[in-house]
Coordinates of C-alpha atoms in Angstrom, one line a residue:
Chain A
X210 CA -7.5 39.1 18.9
X211 CA -5.6 35.8 19.7
X212 CA -2.6 35.3 22.1
X213 CA -2.0 36.7 25.6
X214 CA -4.0 39.6 27.0
X215 CA -2.7 41.6 30.0
X216 CA -5.5 43.5 31.7
X217 CA -4.8 46.1 34.4
X218 CA -8.2 47.8 34.8
X219 CA -10.8 46.6 32.1
X220 CA -10.9 45.2 28.7
X221 CA -13.8 44.9 26.2
X222 CA -13.8 43.1 22.7
X223 CA -16.8 41.9 20.5
X224 CA -16.9 38.6 22.5
X225 CA -16.4 39.4 26.1
X226 CA -15.5 42.0 28.7
X227 CA -13.3 42.1 32.0
X228 CA -13.5 44.5 34.7
X229 CA -11.5 45.0 37.8
X230 CA -13.5 45.1 41.1
X231 CA -12.1 45.4 44.5
X232 CA -9.6 42.4 44.9
X233 CA -10.6 40.4 41.9
X234 CA -11.6 40.6 38.2
X235 CA -15.0 39.9 36.7
X236 CA -15.0 38.1 33.2
X237 CA -18.5 38.6 31.5
X238 CA -19.9 37.0 28.4
X239 CA -23.5 36.9 27.5
X240 CA -24.9 35.2 30.8
X241 CA -21.6 33.8 31.9
X242 CA -19.7 35.5 34.7
X243 CA -16.3 34.3 36.2
X244 CA -14.7 35.8 39.1
X245 CA -10.8 35.8 38.9
X246 CA -8.7 36.6 41.9
X247 CA -5.2 38.1 40.9
X248 CA -3.5 41.3 41.3
X249 CA -2.9 41.8 37.5
X250 CA -4.7 39.5 35.0
X251 CA -3.4 37.8 32.1
X252 CA -5.7 35.8 29.9
X253 CA -4.8 33.7 26.9
X254 CA -7.4 33.6 24.0
X255 CA -7.0 30.6 21.9
X256 CA -8.7 29.5 18.6
X257 CA -9.9 25.8 18.9
X258 CA -11.0 23.4 16.5
X259 CA -14.8 23.0 17.0
X260 CA -15.1 19.9 19.0
X261 CA -15.5 21.1 22.7
X262 CA -19.1 22.3 22.7
X263 CA -21.5 21.4 24.3
X264 CA -19.0 18.5 25.6
X265 CA -16.0 17.0 24.2
X266 CA -17.1 13.6 23.5
X267 CA -14.9 12.7 20.5
X268 CA -11.5 13.9 19.0
X269 CA -12.5 13.5 15.4
X270 CA -14.5 16.1 13.1
X271 CA -16.0 15.7 9.9
X272 CA -15.8 18.7 7.5
X273 CA -18.7 18.7 4.9
X274 CA -18.0 20.8 1.8
X275 CA -19.7 21.4 -1.7
X276 CA -18.6 18.3 -3.7
X277 CA -15.3 18.3 -5.8
X278 CA -15.0 16.0 -8.8
X279 CA -11.4 15.0 -9.1
X280 CA -10.4 13.4 -12.4
X281 CA -8.1 10.4 -12.5
X282 CA -4.5 11.3 -11.7
X283 CA -5.4 14.7 -10.9
X284 CA -4.3 16.9 -7.9
X285 CA -5.3 20.3 -6.5
X286 CA -5.0 22.4 -3.5
X287 CA -8.2 23.8 -2.2
X288 CA -9.0 25.9 1.2
X289 CA -11.7 24.8 3.4
X290 CA -13.1 27.5 5.6
X291 CA -14.5 26.1 8.9
X292 CA -16.0 27.9 11.9
X293 CA -13.9 27.7 15.1
X294 CA -14.4 27.8 18.8
X295 CA -12.6 30.4 21.0
X296 CA -11.1 29.3 24.5
X297 CA -10.4 31.8 27.1
X298 CA -7.6 30.5 29.6
X299 CA -6.6 31.8 32.9
X300 CA -3.2 30.3 34.3
X301 CA -3.6 27.5 31.7
X302 CA -7.1 26.5 32.8
X303 CA -10.0 27.0 30.5
X304 CA -12.6 29.6 31.9
X305 CA -14.9 29.9 28.9
X306 CA -15.3 28.3 25.7
X307 CA -17.6 29.6 22.9
X308 CA -18.2 28.9 19.2
X309 CA -19.8 30.1 16.0
X310 CA -21.4 27.0 14.6
X311 CA -24.4 24.7 15.2
X312 CA -23.2 22.0 17.5
X313 CA -24.0 18.6 15.8
X314 CA -22.6 15.1 15.6
X315 CA -22.7 12.4 13.0
X316 CA -21.7 8.6 12.8
X317 CA -19.0 7.9 10.3
X318 CA -19.2 4.3 9.3
X319 CA -21.6 1.5 10.4
X320 CA -23.5 1.3 13.7
X321 CA -21.0 -1.5 14.8
X322 CA -17.7 -0.2 14.2
X323 CA -18.1 3.4 13.1
X324 CA -17.0 6.4 15.1
X325 CA -18.8 9.5 16.3
X326 CA -17.6 12.8 14.7
X327 CA -18.5 16.4 15.3
X328 CA -20.2 17.7 12.1
X329 CA -18.7 20.8 10.7
X330 CA -20.0 22.6 7.8
X331 CA -17.2 24.0 5.6
X332 CA -16.8 26.0 2.7
X333 CA -14.5 25.6 -0.2
X334 CA -12.8 29.0 -1.0
X335 CA -10.4 29.9 -3.7
X336 CA -8.2 32.7 -2.2
X337 CA -8.3 32.8 1.6
X338 CA -8.3 36.2 3.1
X339 CA -5.0 36.5 4.9
X340 CA -6.4 39.0 7.5
X341 CA -8.9 36.3 8.9
X342 CA -12.2 37.2 10.5
X343 CA -11.3 35.5 14.0
X344 CA -14.3 33.2 13.8
X345 CA -13.1 30.8 11.2
X346 CA -10.0 28.7 10.4
X347 CA -8.6 27.7 7.0
X348 CA -7.7 24.1 6.2
X349 CA -5.2 24.0 3.3
X350 CA -6.1 20.7 1.7
X351 CA -4.2 19.0 -1.1
X352 CA -6.1 16.3 -2.8
X353 CA -4.6 13.7 -5.1
X354 CA -6.5 11.1 -7.1
X355 CA -4.5 7.9 -7.6
X356 CA -7.3 6.0 -9.1
X357 CA -8.2 5.5 -12.7
X358 CA -11.7 6.9 -12.1
X359 CA -13.0 10.3 -11.2
X360 CA -13.9 10.6 -7.4
X361 CA -16.5 12.9 -5.9
X362 CA -15.2 14.1 -2.5
X363 CA -17.4 16.2 -0.1
X364 CA -16.2 15.3 3.3
X365 CA -12.9 15.2 5.2
X366 CA -12.4 13.3 8.6
X367 CA -9.8 14.8 10.8
X368 CA -8.5 13.9 14.2
X369 CA -7.5 16.9 16.4
X370 CA -4.9 14.7 18.2
X371 CA -2.7 15.0 15.1
X372 CA -3.7 18.5 13.8
X373 CA -1.6 21.6 14.3
X374 CA -3.3 24.9 14.7
X375 CA -1.7 28.3 13.9
X376 CA -2.8 32.0 14.3
X377 CA -1.7 35.5 13.5
X378 CA -3.9 38.4 14.5
X379 CA -7.4 37.3 13.3
X380 CA -6.3 34.6 10.9
X381 CA -6.4 31.0 12.0
X382 CA -5.3 28.0 9.8
X383 CA -4.5 24.3 10.6
X384 CA -1.5 22.6 9.1
X385 CA -1.6 21.4 5.5
X386 CA -3.6 18.3 5.2
X387 CA -3.2 15.7 2.2
X388 CA -6.1 13.6 1.1
X389 CA -4.8 10.7 -1.0
X390 CA -7.7 9.0 -3.1
X391 CA -6.6 5.3 -3.1
X392 CA -8.9 2.3 -2.8
X393 CA -9.2 3.3 1.0
X394 CA -8.7 7.1 1.0
X395 CA -6.0 8.3 3.4
X396 CA -5.5 11.5 5.4
X397 CA -1.9 12.7 5.9
X398 CA -1.1 15.4 8.4
X399 CA 1.8 17.3 6.8
X400 CA 3.4 19.1 9.6
X401 CA 3.7 22.3 7.5
X402 CA 2.0 25.6 7.7
X403 CA 0.8 27.1 4.6
X404 CA 0.8 30.9 5.5
X405 CA 3.8 32.6 6.8
X406 CA 4.7 34.2 10.1
X407 CA 2.1 32.4 12.2
X408 CA 2.3 31.2 15.8
X409 CA 1.8 27.5 16.6
X410 CA -0.6 26.8 19.4
X411 CA 1.4 24.9 22.0
X412 CA -0.8 22.1 22.7
X413 CA 0.0 18.4 23.1
X414 CA 0.0 16.9 19.7
X415 CA 0.3 13.1 19.1
X416 CA 2.5 12.5 16.2
X417 CA 1.7 9.9 13.8
X418 CA 4.5 7.6 12.8
X419 CA 5.7 8.1 9.2
X420 CA 3.9 4.9 7.9
X421 CA 0.7 5.6 9.9
X422 CA -2.1 7.6 8.3
X423 CA -5.7 8.2 9.1
X424 CA -8.1 6.1 6.9
X425 CA -11.4 7.2 5.5
X426 CA -12.6 3.7 5.0
X427 CA -16.3 4.6 4.7
X428 CA -15.7 7.0 1.9
X429 CA -15.0 10.9 1.1
Chain B
X251 CA 19.6 -57.5 74.8
X252 CA 18.1 -55.6 72.0
X253 CA 14.9 -53.8 72.7
X254 CA 13.0 -54.4 69.5
X255 CA 10.1 -52.7 70.8
X256 CA 12.0 -49.6 71.4
X257 CA 13.6 -49.8 67.9
X258 CA 10.2 -50.2 66.3
X259 CA 8.8 -47.3 68.4
X260 CA 11.8 -45.2 67.3
X261 CA 11.5 -46.0 63.7
X262 CA 7.8 -45.3 63.8
X263 CA 8.5 -42.0 65.4
X264 CA 11.2 -41.1 62.7
X265 CA 8.6 -41.9 60.0
X266 CA 6.1 -39.7 61.7
X267 CA 8.5 -36.9 62.1
X268 CA 9.4 -37.3 58.4
X269 CA 5.7 -37.0 57.5
X270 CA 5.4 -33.8 59.6
X271 CA 8.6 -32.3 58.2
X272 CA 7.3 -33.0 54.7
X273 CA 4.1 -31.3 55.3
X274 CA 5.7 -28.1 56.7
X275 CA 8.3 -27.9 53.9
X276 CA 5.5 -28.5 51.4
X277 CA 3.1 -25.8 53.0
X278 CA 6.2 -23.3 52.9
X279 CA 6.9 -24.0 49.3
X280 CA 3.1 -23.6 48.4
X281 CA 2.9 -20.4 50.3
X282 CA 5.5 -18.9 48.1
X283 CA 4.0 -20.5 44.9
X284 CA 0.6 -18.9 45.7
X285 CA 1.9 -15.3 45.1
X286 CA 3.7 -16.3 42.0
X287 CA 0.5 -18.0 40.6
X288 CA -1.7 -15.0 41.5
X289 CA 0.6 -12.7 39.7
X290 CA 0.7 -15.0 36.8
X291 CA -3.1 -15.3 36.5
X292 CA -3.6 -11.6 37.0
X293 CA -1.9 -11.1 33.7
X294 CA -4.6 -12.8 31.8
X295 CA -7.6 -12.7 34.2
X296 CA -9.7 -10.1 36.0
X297 CA -8.4 -9.3 39.4
X298 CA -11.2 -11.4 41.4
X299 CA -11.1 -14.4 39.0
X300 CA -7.2 -14.5 39.4
X301 CA -7.3 -14.4 43.2
X302 CA -10.0 -17.0 43.2
X303 CA -8.1 -19.5 40.8
X304 CA -4.9 -18.9 42.6
X305 CA -6.7 -19.8 45.9
X306 CA -8.3 -23.0 44.3
X307 CA -4.8 -23.9 43.1
X308 CA -3.5 -23.3 46.5
X309 CA -6.0 -25.6 48.2
X310 CA -5.4 -28.3 45.6
X311 CA -1.7 -28.2 46.3
X312 CA -2.2 -28.3 50.0
X313 CA -4.4 -31.5 49.4
X314 CA -1.6 -33.0 47.4
X315 CA 1.2 -32.1 49.9
X316 CA -1.2 -33.6 52.8
X317 CA -1.4 -36.9 50.9
X318 CA 2.3 -36.9 50.3
X319 CA 3.0 -36.2 54.0
X320 CA 0.6 -38.7 55.1
X321 CA 2.3 -41.4 53.0
X322 CA 5.7 -40.3 54.2
X323 CA 4.4 -40.4 57.7
X324 CA 3.4 -44.1 57.3
X325 CA -0.2 -43.7 56.9
X326 CA -2.1 -46.0 54.5
X327 CA -3.7 -43.4 52.2
X328 CA -5.4 -46.0 49.9
X329 CA -8.2 -46.4 52.5
X330 CA -8.3 -42.6 53.0
X331 CA -8.6 -42.0 49.2
X332 CA -11.5 -44.5 49.0
X333 CA -13.3 -42.8 51.9
X334 CA -12.5 -39.4 50.2
X335 CA -13.9 -40.8 46.7
X336 CA -17.1 -41.8 48.5
X337 CA -17.3 -38.5 50.2
X338 CA -16.4 -36.7 46.8
X339 CA -19.5 -38.1 45.2
X340 CA -21.7 -36.8 48.0
X341 CA -20.0 -33.5 47.9
X342 CA -20.4 -33.5 44.2
X343 CA -24.2 -33.9 44.3
X344 CA -24.3 -31.2 47.0
X345 CA -22.4 -28.7 45.1
X346 CA -24.0 -29.1 41.7
X347 CA -24.9 -25.3 41.6
X348 CA -21.5 -24.3 42.6
X349 CA -19.8 -26.4 40.0
X350 CA -22.1 -25.1 37.3
X351 CA -21.4 -21.5 38.4
X352 CA -17.6 -22.3 38.2
X353 CA -18.0 -23.8 34.8
X354 CA -20.2 -21.0 33.6
X355 CA -17.4 -18.6 35.0
X356 CA -14.8 -20.4 33.0
X357 CA -17.0 -20.1 29.7
X358 CA -17.6 -16.4 30.5
X359 CA -13.9 -16.0 30.9
X360 CA -13.3 -17.6 27.4
X361 CA -16.2 -15.9 25.8
X362 CA -15.5 -12.4 27.3
X363 CA -19.0 -10.8 26.3
X364 CA -17.9 -7.9 29.0
X365 CA -15.0 -6.7 31.0
X366 CA -14.6 -4.9 34.4
X367 CA -15.9 -1.3 34.0
X368 CA -18.4 -2.2 31.1
X369 CA -22.2 -1.1 31.5
X370 CA -24.2 -4.2 31.1
X371 CA -27.6 -5.5 31.3
X372 CA -28.5 -9.1 32.0
X373 CA -32.4 -9.4 31.6
X374 CA -33.3 -6.7 33.9
X375 CA -30.1 -6.5 36.0
X376 CA -28.3 -3.4 34.7
X377 CA -25.2 -1.6 35.8
X378 CA -21.4 -1.5 35.9
X379 CA -19.4 -4.6 36.2
X380 CA -17.2 -4.3 39.3
X381 CA -15.7 -7.8 39.4
X382 CA -15.8 -11.2 37.6
X383 CA -15.1 -14.1 40.1
X384 CA -15.2 -17.8 39.3
X385 CA -18.6 -18.1 40.9
X386 CA -20.3 -14.8 40.4
X387 CA -20.2 -11.5 38.6
X388 CA -20.7 -8.4 40.9
X389 CA -22.5 -5.4 39.4
X390 CA -23.1 -1.9 40.8
X391 CA -26.7 -1.3 39.6
X392 CA -27.8 2.0 38.1
X393 CA -29.4 3.0 41.4
X394 CA -26.5 2.3 43.5
X395 CA -26.6 -1.3 45.2
X396 CA -24.1 -3.9 44.4
X397 CA -25.6 -7.1 43.1
X398 CA -24.0 -10.4 43.0
X399 CA -25.2 -12.4 39.9
X400 CA -24.4 -16.2 39.8
X401 CA -22.3 -16.9 36.7
X402 CA -24.7 -19.5 35.5
X403 CA -27.5 -17.0 35.4
X404 CA -25.2 -14.6 33.6
X405 CA -24.2 -17.1 31.1
X406 CA -27.8 -18.3 30.3
X407 CA -28.8 -14.6 29.9
X408 CA -29.1 -12.4 26.8
X409 CA -26.3 -9.9 27.7
X410 CA -26.5 -6.3 26.6
X411 CA -23.2 -4.5 26.6
X412 CA -23.4 -0.9 26.3
X413 CA -19.6 -0.3 26.4
X414 CA -19.0 -2.0 23.1
X415 CA -21.2 0.2 21.0
X416 CA -20.4 4.0 20.0
X417 CA -23.9 4.9 19.3
X418 CA -27.5 3.8 20.6
X419 CA -30.9 4.4 19.2
X420 CA -33.9 5.5 21.2
X421 CA -37.6 5.2 20.3
X422 CA -40.7 6.9 21.4
X423 CA -44.3 6.6 20.2
X424 CA -46.4 9.6 20.6
X425 CA -50.3 9.8 20.2
X426 CA -51.9 13.0 18.7
X427 CA -55.5 13.8 18.2
X428 CA -57.4 13.0 15.0
X429 CA -58.3 16.8 15.0
X430 CA -54.8 17.8 14.8
X431 CA -52.7 18.4 11.7
X432 CA -50.5 15.5 11.5
X433 CA -47.9 17.0 9.3
X434 CA -47.5 19.9 11.8
X435 CA -47.1 17.4 14.5
X436 CA -44.4 15.4 12.7
X437 CA -42.6 18.8 11.7
X438 CA -42.6 19.9 15.2
X439 CA -41.1 16.7 16.5
X440 CA -38.4 16.9 13.8
X441 CA -37.7 20.4 14.8
X442 CA -37.1 19.4 18.4
X443 CA -34.7 16.5 17.2
X444 CA -32.9 19.0 14.9
X445 CA -32.1 21.2 17.9
X446 CA -30.8 18.7 20.0
X447 CA -27.0 18.5 19.5
X448 CA -26.6 14.9 20.5
X449 CA -29.2 13.5 18.2
X450 CA -27.0 12.4 15.4
X451 CA -27.6 13.9 12.0
X452 CA -26.4 10.6 10.5
X453 CA -27.9 8.0 10.6
X454 CA -30.9 10.3 10.0
X455 CA -33.8 10.5 12.4
X456 CA -37.0 8.7 11.5
X457 CA -40.4 10.2 12.2
X458 CA -43.5 8.6 10.9
X459 CA -47.1 7.9 11.3
X460 CA -47.1 4.4 12.6
X461 CA -50.7 3.6 13.7
X462 CA -54.3 4.8 13.7
X463 CA -55.5 4.0 17.2
X464 CA -58.9 4.3 18.7
X465 CA -58.3 7.6 20.3
X466 CA -55.2 9.0 18.6
X467 CA -52.9 8.8 15.6
X468 CA -49.6 7.3 16.7
X469 CA -46.3 8.9 15.6
X470 CA -43.1 6.8 16.0
X471 CA -39.8 8.6 16.6
X472 CA -36.6 6.8 16.1
X473 CA -33.1 8.6 16.6
X474 CA -29.4 7.9 17.2
X475 CA -27.2 9.3 19.9
X476 CA -23.7 8.8 20.9
X477 CA -23.8 5.8 23.5
X478 CA -22.5 8.1 26.3
X479 CA -25.3 10.6 25.8
X480 CA -28.3 8.2 25.2
X481 CA -29.6 8.2 28.7
X482 CA -29.5 12.0 29.2
X483 CA -31.1 12.7 25.7
X484 CA -33.8 10.0 26.1
X485 CA -34.8 11.3 29.4
X486 CA -34.9 15.0 28.5
X487 CA -36.3 14.9 25.0
X488 CA -39.8 13.6 25.9
X489 CA -40.5 16.7 27.8
X490 CA -39.3 18.9 24.9
X491 CA -41.6 17.0 22.5
X492 CA -44.5 17.6 25.0
X493 CA -43.6 21.3 25.3
X494 CA -43.3 21.9 21.5
X495 CA -46.4 20.1 20.7
X496 CA -48.3 22.1 23.3
X497 CA -46.9 25.2 21.8
X498 CA -47.9 24.3 18.3
X499 CA -51.4 23.5 19.7
X500 CA -51.3 19.8 18.9
X501 CA -53.6 18.0 21.1
X502 CA -52.3 14.8 22.9
X503 CA -55.8 13.0 23.6
X504 CA -57.1 10.9 26.6
X505 CA -58.5 7.6 25.5
X506 CA -62.0 8.2 24.6
X507 CA -65.0 6.5 23.1
X508 CA -67.9 8.1 21.1
X509 CA -71.3 6.4 22.2
X510 CA -74.1 6.8 19.7
X511 CA -77.7 6.2 21.1
X512 CA -80.3 4.9 18.8
X513 CA -84.1 5.8 19.5

């Protein structure tokens, strides 16, 4: 499903179709049609974190999931399943992006000083299906509570600038993320893939310095 | 025989030449310094402001060099300064507004309520700030033309800066007929808001019955959007409200009056 797609005459999958006409190829999805002039066509199909539709107005997204109550000093690994977007690229340029979730946004924090994030409804799953469905991504999340009280966590704020995405066939996963529950919760990007044998998407990633972490100062 | 008149004449000529040379050297030095000053001011000021301040500094230094050159050239500058002082008072009175704008410009520079490129509104004049000079602020208005607003006006105005906020709220008041089902009307409006991606889910939208008017029940709608999308959402959503209410057979009444006649 994901990766490079060489097309000589025609191609059809569950999402889009491509057909060769005289001198050019026609890409079609729903009502969208794109004409591509090339002797032999190579498209790249990439899974994307869902922040591009309808317009990319923010780099951050907020995953909401059914709440987890984490006891004092406890730690666990959970898997968050989130819907993805799919990008189709021709010669490195995006020709189409489509998604599988409702496009909505939230304000994280106060009106003065908060930030706009794409709202993504996630699902906590015990054992992720390693085959994947081509429509969702798995976020391996390690949570550790450093506080003396239990904490209720139901949301995770992530910045796509720092988040690596991997894929293998229909399985899509992000790098492992760690949520440290201190007075101000911190999100660490672990630069580590949980699943084996996956391909990393070559996209420009800004690397946080070791001492830098994302903060969730307005709660988890 | 010594020609005293010739000596005095030659001494006077040397003094005058000294004055002229002083002036020329002074101007050459100032010309060089002007660029240095402009570069220095640009590091901490907007481009227009830096150019104007360096220009003012330039004229100030030209004035100073002129005084030094006149002194070196043998002119009595005390009387010149006295005349200049009287003229200064007269110019001061005449340039009250200019000075006021200049001082307001300095206060704006210190206060920094906006920067070049910000979207602002000064009590009715709205647009994008193009330049801030010592005397005025130049804005390209929403409909295109450039407006020069004196800094005194800007400083005394309530300034709205849209660039400094990430979210903005819009508000509409919609009147529906007394014959319509108010709950259905409010649900219809809420559904339109839910379907609009750029209406934020948090803070939550607010839809409530706000007044019972002569001809209609007033529903107030308040919703937040990302600041960059506020204008497009605000200008499109009212039509969507109208279409949805019409489809739901909710009547939006004209102003009307019931007249009862007694026999």
